[in-house]
mmCIF file of C-alpha atoms and ligand atoms in Angstrom:
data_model
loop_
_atom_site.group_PDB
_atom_site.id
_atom_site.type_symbol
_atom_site.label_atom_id
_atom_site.label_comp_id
_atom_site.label_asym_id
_atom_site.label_seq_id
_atom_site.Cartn_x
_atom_site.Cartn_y
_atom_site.Cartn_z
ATOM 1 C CA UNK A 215 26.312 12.798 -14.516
ATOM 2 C CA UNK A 216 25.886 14.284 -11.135
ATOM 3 C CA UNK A 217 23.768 17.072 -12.332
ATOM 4 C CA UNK A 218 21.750 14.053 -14.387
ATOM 5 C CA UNK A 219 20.722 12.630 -11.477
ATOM 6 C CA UNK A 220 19.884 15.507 -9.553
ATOM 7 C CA UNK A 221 17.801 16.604 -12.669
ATOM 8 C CA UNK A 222 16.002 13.078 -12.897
ATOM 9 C CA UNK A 223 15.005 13.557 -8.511
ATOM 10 C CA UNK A 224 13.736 16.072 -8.678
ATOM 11 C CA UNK A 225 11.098 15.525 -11.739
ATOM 12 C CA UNK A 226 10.288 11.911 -9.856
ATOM 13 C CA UNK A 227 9.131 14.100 -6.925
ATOM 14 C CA UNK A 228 5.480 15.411 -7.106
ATOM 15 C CA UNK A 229 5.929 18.505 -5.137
ATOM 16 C CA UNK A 230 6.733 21.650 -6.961
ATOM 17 C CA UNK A 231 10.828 22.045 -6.744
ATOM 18 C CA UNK A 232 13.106 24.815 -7.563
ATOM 19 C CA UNK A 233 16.681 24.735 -6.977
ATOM 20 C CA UNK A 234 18.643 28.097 -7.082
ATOM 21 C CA UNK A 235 21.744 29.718 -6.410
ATOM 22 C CA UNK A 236 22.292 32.603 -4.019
ATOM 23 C CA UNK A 237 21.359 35.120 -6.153
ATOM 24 C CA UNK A 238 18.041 33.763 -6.468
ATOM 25 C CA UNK A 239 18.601 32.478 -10.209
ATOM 26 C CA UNK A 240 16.660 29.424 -10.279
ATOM 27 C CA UNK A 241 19.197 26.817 -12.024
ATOM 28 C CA UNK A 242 16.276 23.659 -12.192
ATOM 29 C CA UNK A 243 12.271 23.457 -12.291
ATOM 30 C CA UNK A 244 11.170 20.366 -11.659
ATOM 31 C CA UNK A 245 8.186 18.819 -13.597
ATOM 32 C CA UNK A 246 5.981 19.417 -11.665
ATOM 33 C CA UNK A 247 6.435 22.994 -10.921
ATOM 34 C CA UNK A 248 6.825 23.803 -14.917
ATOM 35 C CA UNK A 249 2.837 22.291 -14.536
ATOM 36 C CA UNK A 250 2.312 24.533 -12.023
ATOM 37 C CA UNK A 251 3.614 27.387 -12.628
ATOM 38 C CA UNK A 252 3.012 27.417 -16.340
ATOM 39 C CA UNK A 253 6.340 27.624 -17.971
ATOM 40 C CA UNK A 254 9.804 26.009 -16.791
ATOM 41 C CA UNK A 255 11.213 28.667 -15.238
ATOM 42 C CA UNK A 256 14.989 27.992 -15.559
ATOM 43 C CA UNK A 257 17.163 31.245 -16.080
ATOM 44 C CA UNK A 258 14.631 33.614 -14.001
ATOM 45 C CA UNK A 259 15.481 34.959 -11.319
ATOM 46 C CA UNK A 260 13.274 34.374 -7.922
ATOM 47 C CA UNK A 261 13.142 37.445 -6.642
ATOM 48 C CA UNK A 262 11.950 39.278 -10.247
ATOM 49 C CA UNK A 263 9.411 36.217 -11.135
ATOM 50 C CA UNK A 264 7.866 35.976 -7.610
ATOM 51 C CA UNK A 265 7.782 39.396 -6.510
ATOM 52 C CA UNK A 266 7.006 38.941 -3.194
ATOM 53 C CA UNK A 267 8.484 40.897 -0.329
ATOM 54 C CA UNK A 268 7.574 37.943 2.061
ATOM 55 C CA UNK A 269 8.969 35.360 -0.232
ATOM 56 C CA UNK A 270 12.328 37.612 -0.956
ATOM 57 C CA UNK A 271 12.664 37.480 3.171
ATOM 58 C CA UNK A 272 12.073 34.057 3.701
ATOM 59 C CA UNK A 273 15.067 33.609 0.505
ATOM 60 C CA UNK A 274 16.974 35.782 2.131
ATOM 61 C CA UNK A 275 16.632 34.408 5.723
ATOM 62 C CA UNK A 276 17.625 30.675 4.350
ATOM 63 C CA UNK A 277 20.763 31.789 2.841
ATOM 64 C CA UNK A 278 22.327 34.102 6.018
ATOM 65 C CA UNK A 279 20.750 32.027 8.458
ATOM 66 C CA UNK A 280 22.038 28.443 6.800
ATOM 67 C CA UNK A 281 18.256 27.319 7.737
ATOM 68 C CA UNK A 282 15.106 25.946 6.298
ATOM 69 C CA UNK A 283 12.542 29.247 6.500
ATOM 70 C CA UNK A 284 8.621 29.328 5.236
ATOM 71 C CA UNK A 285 6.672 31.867 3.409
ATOM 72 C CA UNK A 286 3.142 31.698 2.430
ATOM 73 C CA UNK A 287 2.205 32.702 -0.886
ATOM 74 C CA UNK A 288 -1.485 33.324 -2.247
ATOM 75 C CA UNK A 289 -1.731 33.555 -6.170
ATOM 76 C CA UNK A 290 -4.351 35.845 -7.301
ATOM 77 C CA UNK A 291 -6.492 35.527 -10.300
ATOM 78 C CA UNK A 292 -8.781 32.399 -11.397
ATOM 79 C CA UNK A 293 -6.396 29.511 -9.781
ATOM 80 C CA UNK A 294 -6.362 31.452 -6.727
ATOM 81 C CA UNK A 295 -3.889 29.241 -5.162
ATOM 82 C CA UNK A 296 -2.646 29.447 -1.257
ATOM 83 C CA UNK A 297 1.375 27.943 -1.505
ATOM 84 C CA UNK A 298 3.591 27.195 1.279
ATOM 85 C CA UNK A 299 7.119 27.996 -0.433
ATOM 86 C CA UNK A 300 9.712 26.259 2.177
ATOM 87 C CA UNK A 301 13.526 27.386 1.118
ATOM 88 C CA UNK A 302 15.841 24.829 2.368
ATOM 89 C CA UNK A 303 19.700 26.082 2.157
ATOM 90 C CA UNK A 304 21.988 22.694 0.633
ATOM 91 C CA UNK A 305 24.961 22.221 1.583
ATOM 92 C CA UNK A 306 27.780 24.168 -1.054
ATOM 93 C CA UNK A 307 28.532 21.320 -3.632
ATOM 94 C CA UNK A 308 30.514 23.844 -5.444
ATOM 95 C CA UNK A 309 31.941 27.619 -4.246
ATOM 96 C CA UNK A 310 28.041 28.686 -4.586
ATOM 97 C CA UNK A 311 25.820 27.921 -1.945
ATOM 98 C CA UNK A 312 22.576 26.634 -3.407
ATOM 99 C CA UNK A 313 18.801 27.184 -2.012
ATOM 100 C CA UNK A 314 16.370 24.395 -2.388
ATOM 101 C CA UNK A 315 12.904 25.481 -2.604
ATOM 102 C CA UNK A 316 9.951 23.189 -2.243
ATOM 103 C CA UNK A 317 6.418 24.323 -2.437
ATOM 104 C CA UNK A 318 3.553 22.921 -0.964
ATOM 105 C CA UNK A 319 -0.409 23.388 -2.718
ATOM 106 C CA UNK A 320 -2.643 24.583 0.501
ATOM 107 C CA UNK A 321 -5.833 25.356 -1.657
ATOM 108 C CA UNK A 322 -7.403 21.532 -0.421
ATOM 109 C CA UNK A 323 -6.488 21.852 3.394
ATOM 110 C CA UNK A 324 -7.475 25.208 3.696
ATOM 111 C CA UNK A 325 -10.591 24.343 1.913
ATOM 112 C CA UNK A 326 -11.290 21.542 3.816
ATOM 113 C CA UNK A 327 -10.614 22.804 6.987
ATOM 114 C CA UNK A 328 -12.875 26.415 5.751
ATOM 115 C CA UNK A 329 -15.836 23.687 5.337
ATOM 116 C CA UNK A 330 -15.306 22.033 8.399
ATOM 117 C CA UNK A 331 -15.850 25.172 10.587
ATOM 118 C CA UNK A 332 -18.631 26.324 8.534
ATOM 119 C CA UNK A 333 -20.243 22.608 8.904
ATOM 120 C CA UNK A 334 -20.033 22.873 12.785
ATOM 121 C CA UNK A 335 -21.208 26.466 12.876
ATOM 122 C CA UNK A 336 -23.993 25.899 10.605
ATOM 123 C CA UNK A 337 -25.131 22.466 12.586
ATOM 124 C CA UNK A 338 -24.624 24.553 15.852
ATOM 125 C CA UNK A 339 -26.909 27.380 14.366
ATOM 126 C CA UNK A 340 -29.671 24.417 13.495
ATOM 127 C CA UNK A 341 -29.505 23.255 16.755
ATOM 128 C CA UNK A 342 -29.382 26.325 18.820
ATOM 129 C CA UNK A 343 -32.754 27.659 17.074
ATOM 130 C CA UNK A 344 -35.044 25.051 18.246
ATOM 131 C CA UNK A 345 -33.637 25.135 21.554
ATOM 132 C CA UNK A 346 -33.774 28.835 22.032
ATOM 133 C CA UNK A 347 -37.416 28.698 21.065
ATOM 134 C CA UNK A 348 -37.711 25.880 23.675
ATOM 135 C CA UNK A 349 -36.066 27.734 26.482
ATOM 136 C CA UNK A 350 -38.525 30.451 25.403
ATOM 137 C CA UNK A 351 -41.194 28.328 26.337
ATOM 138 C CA UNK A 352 -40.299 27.386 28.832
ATOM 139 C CA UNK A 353 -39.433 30.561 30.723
ATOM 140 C CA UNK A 354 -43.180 31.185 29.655
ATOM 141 C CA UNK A 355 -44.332 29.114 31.355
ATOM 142 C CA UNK A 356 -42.876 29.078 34.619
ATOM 143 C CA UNK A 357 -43.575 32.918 34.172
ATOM 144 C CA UNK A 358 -46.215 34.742 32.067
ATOM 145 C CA UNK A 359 -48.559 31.286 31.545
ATOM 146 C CA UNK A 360 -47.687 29.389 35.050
ATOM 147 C CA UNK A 361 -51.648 29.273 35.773
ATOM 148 C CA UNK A 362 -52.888 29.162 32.579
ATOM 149 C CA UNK A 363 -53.728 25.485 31.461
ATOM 150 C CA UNK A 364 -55.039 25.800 28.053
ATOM 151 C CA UNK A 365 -51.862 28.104 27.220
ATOM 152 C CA UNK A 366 -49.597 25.171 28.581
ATOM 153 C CA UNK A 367 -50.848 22.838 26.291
ATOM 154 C CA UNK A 368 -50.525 24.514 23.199
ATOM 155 C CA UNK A 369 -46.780 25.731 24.359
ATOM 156 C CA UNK A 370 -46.093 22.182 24.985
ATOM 157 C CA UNK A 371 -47.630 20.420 21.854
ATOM 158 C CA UNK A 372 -45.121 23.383 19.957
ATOM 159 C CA UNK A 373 -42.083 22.467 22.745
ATOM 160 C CA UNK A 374 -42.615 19.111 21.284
ATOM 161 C CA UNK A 375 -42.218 19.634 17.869
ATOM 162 C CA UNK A 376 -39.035 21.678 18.500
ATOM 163 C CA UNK A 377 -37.975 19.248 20.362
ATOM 164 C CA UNK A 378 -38.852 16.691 17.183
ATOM 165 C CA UNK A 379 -37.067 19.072 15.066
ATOM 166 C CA UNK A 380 -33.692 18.580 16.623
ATOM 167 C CA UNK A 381 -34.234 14.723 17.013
ATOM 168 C CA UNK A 382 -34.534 14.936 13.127
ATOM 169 C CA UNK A 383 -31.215 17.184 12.825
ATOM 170 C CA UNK A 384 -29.224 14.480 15.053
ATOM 171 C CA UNK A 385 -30.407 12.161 12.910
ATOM 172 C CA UNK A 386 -29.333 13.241 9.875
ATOM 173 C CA UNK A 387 -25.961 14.371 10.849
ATOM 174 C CA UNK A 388 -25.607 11.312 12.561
ATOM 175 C CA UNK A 389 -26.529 9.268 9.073
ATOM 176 C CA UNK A 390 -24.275 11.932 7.250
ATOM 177 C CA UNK A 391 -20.908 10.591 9.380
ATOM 178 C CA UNK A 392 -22.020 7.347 9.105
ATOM 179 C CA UNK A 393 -22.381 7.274 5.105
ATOM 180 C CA UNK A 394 -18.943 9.551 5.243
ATOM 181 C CA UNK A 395 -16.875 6.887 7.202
ATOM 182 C CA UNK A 396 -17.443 4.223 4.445
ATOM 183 C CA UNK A 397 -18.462 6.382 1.461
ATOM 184 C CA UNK A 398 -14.975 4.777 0.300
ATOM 185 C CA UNK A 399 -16.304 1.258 0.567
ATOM 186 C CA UNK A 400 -17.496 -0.339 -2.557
ATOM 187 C CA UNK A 401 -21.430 -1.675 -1.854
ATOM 188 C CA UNK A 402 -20.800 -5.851 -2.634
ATOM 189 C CA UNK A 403 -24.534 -6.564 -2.313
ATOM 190 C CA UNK A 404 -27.131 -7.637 -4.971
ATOM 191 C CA UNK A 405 -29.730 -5.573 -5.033
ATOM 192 C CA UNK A 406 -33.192 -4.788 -7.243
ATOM 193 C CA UNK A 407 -33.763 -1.367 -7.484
ATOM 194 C CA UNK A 408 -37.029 -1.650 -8.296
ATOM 195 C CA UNK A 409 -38.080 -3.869 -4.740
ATOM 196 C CA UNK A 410 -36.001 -0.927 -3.398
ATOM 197 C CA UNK A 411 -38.260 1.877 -4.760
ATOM 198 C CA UNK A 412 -41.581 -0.103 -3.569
ATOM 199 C CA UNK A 413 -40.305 -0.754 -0.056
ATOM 200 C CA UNK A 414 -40.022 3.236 -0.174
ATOM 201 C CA UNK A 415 -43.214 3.726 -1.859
ATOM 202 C CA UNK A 416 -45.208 2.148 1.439
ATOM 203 C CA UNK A 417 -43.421 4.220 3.759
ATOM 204 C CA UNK A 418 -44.427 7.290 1.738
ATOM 205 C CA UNK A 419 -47.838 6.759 0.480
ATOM 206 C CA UNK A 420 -48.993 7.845 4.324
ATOM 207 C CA UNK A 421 -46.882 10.894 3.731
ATOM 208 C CA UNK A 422 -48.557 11.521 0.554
ATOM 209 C CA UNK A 423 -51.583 11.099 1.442
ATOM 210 C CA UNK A 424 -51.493 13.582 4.612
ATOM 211 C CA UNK A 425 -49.627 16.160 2.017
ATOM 212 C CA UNK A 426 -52.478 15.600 -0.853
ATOM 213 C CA UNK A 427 -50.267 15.005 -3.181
ATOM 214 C CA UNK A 428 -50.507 12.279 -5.522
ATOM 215 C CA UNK A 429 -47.981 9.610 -6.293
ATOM 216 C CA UNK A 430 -47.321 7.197 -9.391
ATOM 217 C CA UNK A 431 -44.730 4.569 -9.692
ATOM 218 C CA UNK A 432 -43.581 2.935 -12.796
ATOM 219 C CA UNK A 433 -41.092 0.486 -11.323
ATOM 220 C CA UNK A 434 -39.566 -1.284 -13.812
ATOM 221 C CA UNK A 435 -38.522 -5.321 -12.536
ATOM 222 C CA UNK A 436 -35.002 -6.880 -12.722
ATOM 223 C CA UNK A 437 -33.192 -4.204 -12.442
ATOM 224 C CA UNK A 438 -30.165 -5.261 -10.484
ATOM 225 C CA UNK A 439 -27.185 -2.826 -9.239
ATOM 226 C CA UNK A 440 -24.171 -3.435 -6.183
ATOM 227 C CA UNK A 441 -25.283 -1.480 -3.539
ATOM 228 C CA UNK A 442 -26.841 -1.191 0.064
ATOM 229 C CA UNK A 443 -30.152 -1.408 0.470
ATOM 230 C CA UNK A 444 -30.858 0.722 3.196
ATOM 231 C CA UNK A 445 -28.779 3.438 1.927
ATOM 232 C CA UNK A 446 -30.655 3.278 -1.082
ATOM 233 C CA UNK A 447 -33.718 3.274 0.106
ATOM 234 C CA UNK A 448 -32.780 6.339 2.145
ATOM 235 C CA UNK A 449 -32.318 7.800 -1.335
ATOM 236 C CA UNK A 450 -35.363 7.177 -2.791
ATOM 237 C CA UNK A 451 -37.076 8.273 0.509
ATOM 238 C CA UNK A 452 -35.455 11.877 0.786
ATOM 239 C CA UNK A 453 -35.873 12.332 -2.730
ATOM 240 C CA UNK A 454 -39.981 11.188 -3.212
ATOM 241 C CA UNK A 455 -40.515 12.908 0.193
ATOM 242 C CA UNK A 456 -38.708 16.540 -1.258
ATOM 243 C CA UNK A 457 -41.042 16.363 -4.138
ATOM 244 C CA UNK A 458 -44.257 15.355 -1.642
ATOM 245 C CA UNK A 459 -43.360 18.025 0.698
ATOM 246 C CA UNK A 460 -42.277 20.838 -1.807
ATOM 247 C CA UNK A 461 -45.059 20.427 -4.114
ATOM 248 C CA UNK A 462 -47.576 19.988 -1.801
ATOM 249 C CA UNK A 463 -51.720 19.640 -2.372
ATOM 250 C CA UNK A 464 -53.445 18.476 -5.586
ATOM 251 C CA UNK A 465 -49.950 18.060 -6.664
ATOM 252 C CA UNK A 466 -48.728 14.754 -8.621
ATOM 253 C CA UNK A 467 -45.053 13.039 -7.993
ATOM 254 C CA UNK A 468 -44.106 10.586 -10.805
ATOM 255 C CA UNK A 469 -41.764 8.265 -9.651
ATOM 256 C CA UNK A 470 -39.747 5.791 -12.274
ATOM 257 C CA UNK A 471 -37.139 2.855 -12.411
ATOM 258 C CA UNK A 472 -35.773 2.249 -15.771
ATOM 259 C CA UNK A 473 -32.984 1.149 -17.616
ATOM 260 C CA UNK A 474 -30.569 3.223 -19.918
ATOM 261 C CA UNK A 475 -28.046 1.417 -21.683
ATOM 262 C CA UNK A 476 -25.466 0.361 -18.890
ATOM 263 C CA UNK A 477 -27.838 2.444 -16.202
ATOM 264 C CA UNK A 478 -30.193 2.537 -13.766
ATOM 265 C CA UNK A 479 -32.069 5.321 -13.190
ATOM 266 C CA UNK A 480 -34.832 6.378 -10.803
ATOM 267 C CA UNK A 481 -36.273 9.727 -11.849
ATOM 268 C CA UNK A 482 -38.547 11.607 -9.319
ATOM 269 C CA UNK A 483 -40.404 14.609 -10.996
ATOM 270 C CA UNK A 484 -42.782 16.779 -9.597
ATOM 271 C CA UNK A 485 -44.382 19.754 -10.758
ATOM 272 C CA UNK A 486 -43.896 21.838 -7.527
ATOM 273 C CA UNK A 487 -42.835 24.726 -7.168
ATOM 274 C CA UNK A 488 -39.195 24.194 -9.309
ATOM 275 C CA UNK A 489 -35.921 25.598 -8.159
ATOM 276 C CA UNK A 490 -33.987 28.751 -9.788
ATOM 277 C CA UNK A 491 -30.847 27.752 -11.918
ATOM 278 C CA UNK A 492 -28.160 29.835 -9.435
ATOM 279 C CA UNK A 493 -29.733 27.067 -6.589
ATOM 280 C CA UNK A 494 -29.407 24.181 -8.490
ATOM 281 C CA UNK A 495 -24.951 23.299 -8.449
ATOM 282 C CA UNK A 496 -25.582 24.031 -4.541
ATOM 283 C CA UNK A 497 -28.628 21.877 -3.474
ATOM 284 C CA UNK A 498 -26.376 19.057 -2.415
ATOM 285 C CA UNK A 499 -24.171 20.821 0.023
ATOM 286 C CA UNK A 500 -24.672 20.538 3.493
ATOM 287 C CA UNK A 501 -27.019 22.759 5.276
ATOM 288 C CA UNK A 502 -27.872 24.508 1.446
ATOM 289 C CA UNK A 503 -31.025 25.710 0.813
ATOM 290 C CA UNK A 504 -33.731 27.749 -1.394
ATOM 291 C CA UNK A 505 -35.721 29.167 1.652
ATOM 292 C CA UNK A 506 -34.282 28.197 4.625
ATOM 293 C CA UNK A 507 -38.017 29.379 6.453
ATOM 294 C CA UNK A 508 -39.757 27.100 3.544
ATOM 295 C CA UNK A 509 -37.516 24.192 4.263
ATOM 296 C CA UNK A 510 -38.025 25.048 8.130
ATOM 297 C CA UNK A 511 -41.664 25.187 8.247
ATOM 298 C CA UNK A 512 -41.668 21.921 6.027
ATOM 299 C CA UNK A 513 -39.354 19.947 8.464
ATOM 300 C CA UNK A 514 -36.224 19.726 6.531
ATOM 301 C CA UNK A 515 -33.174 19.805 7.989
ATOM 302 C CA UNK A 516 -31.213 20.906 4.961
ATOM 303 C CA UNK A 517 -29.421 18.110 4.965
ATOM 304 C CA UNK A 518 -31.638 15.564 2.583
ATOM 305 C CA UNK A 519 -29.573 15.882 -0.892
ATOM 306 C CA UNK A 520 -26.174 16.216 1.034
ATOM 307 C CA UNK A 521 -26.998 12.792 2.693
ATOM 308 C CA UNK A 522 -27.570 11.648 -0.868
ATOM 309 C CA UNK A 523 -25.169 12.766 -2.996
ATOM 310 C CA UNK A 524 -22.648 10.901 -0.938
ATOM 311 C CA UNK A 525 -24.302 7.913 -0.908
ATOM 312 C CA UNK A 526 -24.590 7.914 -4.380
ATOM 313 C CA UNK A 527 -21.161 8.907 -4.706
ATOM 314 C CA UNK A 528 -20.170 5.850 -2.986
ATOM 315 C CA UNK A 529 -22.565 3.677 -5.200
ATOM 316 C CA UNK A 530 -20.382 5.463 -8.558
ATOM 317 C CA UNK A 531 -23.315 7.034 -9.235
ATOM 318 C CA UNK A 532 -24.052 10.441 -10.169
ATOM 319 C CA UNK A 533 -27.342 12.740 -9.423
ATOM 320 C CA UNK A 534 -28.924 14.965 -11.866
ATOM 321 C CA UNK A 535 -31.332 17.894 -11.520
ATOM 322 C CA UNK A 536 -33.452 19.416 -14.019
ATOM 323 C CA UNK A 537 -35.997 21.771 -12.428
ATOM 324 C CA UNK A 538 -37.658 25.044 -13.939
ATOM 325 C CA UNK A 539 -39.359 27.920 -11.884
ATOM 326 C CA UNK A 540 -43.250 27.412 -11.573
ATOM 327 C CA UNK A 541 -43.174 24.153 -13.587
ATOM 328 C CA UNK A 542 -41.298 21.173 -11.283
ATOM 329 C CA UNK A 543 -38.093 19.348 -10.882
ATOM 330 C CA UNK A 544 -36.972 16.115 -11.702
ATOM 331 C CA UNK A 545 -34.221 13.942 -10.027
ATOM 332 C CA UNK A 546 -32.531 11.283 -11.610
ATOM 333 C CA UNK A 547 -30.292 9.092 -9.516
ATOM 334 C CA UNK A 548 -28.125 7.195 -12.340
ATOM 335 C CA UNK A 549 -26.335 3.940 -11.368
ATOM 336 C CA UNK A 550 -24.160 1.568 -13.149
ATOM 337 C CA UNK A 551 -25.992 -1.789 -13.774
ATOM 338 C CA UNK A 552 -24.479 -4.932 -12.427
ATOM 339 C CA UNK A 553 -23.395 -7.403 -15.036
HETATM 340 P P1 ADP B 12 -34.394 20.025 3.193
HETATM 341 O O1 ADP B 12 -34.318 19.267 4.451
HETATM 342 O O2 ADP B 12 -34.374 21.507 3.396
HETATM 343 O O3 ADP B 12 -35.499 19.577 2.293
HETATM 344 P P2 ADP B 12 -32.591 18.949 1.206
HETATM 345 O O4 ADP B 12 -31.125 18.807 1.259
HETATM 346 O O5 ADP B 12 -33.390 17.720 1.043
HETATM 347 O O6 ADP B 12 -32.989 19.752 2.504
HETATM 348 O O7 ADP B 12 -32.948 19.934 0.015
HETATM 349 C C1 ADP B 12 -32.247 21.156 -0.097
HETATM 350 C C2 ADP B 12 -33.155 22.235 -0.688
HETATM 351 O O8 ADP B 12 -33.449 21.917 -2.050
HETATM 352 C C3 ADP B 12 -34.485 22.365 -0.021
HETATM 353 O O9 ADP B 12 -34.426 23.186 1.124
HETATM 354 C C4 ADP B 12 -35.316 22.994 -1.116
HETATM 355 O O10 ADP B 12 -35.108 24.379 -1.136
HETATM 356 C C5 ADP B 12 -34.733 22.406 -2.391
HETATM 357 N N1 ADP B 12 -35.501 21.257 -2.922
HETATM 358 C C6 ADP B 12 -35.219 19.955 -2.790
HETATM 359 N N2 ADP B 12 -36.102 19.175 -3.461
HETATM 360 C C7 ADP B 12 -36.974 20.024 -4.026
HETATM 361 C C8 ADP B 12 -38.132 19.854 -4.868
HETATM 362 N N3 ADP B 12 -38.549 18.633 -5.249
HETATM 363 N N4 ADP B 12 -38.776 20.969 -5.294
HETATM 364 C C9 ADP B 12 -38.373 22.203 -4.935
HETATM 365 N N5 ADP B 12 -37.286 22.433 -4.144
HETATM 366 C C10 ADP B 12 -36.599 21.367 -3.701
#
């Protein structure tokens, strides 16, 4: 009965448990660490199964010492999992001694903390460039150029733009908190996707027009979906301005509200320049980009689709690219209608 219950425990617990005797012979698997391990591994024996000389200490440690002890355990191969085994000694119920030992999946934090440093290194790299160019400058010209007045204004119409650049990077990581504090918020509002679009449109056609690039709409009305209008907007917006600015002169940018079914959609397509295949699962990470120079030159920030893909994410929407080399991409920004 005793053993029952123990049994029952430890397969309502969601960590991956093993319970074994001194010798290592592991006398339970939970549930969940049959799932993760791939077989129940009742009868093995720990020290044979694991083969770990780290793992074997940190047994072996728990039962002299009578105390918890940790080991860290990376699987190789295609899960490529980082585990945190932690062997807790029980108190003998019997003559044997018995080792508890719970294990603890690391893959997400370490992932998640991996990302984090690479987001503040990359955002530190974005912002140092601008400003090292902008020192430059200015050493120039209290140096080299201090007399020279036709130099100065050229250096400082560039000093601006740098100085734009970073504005626009601040910005955008600024937006990307922001959208990341409440991307688990459900958007309550009413809103017509189409009036969303056109809003958009007369901020861009300016844009456009500068670019030489031509834009159609084909705005469907009535089209009604939960969300946040701004945020939305700021969808359509990165996405018609990518296809302005990557496209570029005597180009044409088709841009489309429709309904599918239980969708909305808003396609942007361009026939630009296109994007390889190997780019296309990694356009919407932060900082991710074909040409970094290209997206540079263009005044991206690198941050455009990241910005989108979460709010999207947050609408319960989903983003899909379709884009060929030399012939032009298309976006399509797919949200549930609301009934
Ligand atoms: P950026 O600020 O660099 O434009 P985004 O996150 O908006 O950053 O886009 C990421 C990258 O995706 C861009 O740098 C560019 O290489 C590519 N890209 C986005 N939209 C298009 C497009 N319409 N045509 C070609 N390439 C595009």
């Amino acid at each position: 009965m005793e053993h029952e219950i123990v049994g029952a425990i430890m397969d309502a617990l969601p960590a991956p448990l093993l319970l074994l005797d001194v010798a290592g012979r592991i006398l339970r698997c939970n549930t969940s660490a049959t799932a993760y391990f791939g077989s129940d591994l009742r009868h093995q024996i720990f020290q044979f199964h694991f083969r770990k000389p780290a793992l074997v200490e940190a047994l072996n440690r728990a039962i002299q010492g009578k105390m918890t002890s940790t080991a860290h355990y990376q699987s190789l191969g295609a899960t490529n999992h980082a585990l945190e085994f932690n062997f807790c000694p029980l108190p003998a119920y019997s003559d044997s001694p018995l080792v508890l030992v719970v294990c603890r999946d690391q893959s997400r934090e370490n992932r998640v903390e991996r990302m984090r440093s690479d987001f503040v290194a990359n955002a530190s790299h974005e912002l140092r460039t601008p400003l090292t160019t902008l020192s430059g400058f200015i050493e120039t010209m209290q140096g080299a150029a201090k007399q020279d007045e036709k130099a100065r204004g050229e250096f400082l119409a560039l000093m601006k733009a740098q100085a734009e650049r970073m504005s626009l990077l601040i910005d955008d990581l600024l937006s990307l908190s922001r959208i990341e504090v409440d991307e688990h918020v459900e958007p309550r509002e009413l809103i017509d996707l189409g009036m969303v679009v056109r809003q958009a449109e007369s901020l861009l056609r300016p844009i456009a027009k500068e670019a030489g690039c031509e834009m159609h709409f084909d705005v469907a009305p009535d089209i009604w979906v939960k969300g946040d209008a701004n945020q939305l907007g700021q969808v359509a917006n990165n996405l018609v301005e990518n296809a302005i600015k990557y496209s570029g002169r005597g180009k044409r940018v088709d841009v489309a509200v429709s309904r599918q079914s239980n969708d909305a959609t808003l396609t942007i397509t361009d026939n630009g320049p296109g994007i390889a295949a190997h780019h296309i699962p990694r356009l919407t990470e932060r900082f991710y980009r074909v040409s970094a120079q290209e997206s540079r030159t263009r005044g991206g920030t690198g941050l455009g689709l990241a910005i989108c893909k979460h709010i999207i994410k947050r609408h319960r929407g989903r983003l899909d690219i379709v884009s060929q080399v030399g012939m032009g991409s298309r976006f399509t920004v797919v949200l549930p209608i609301a009934e």
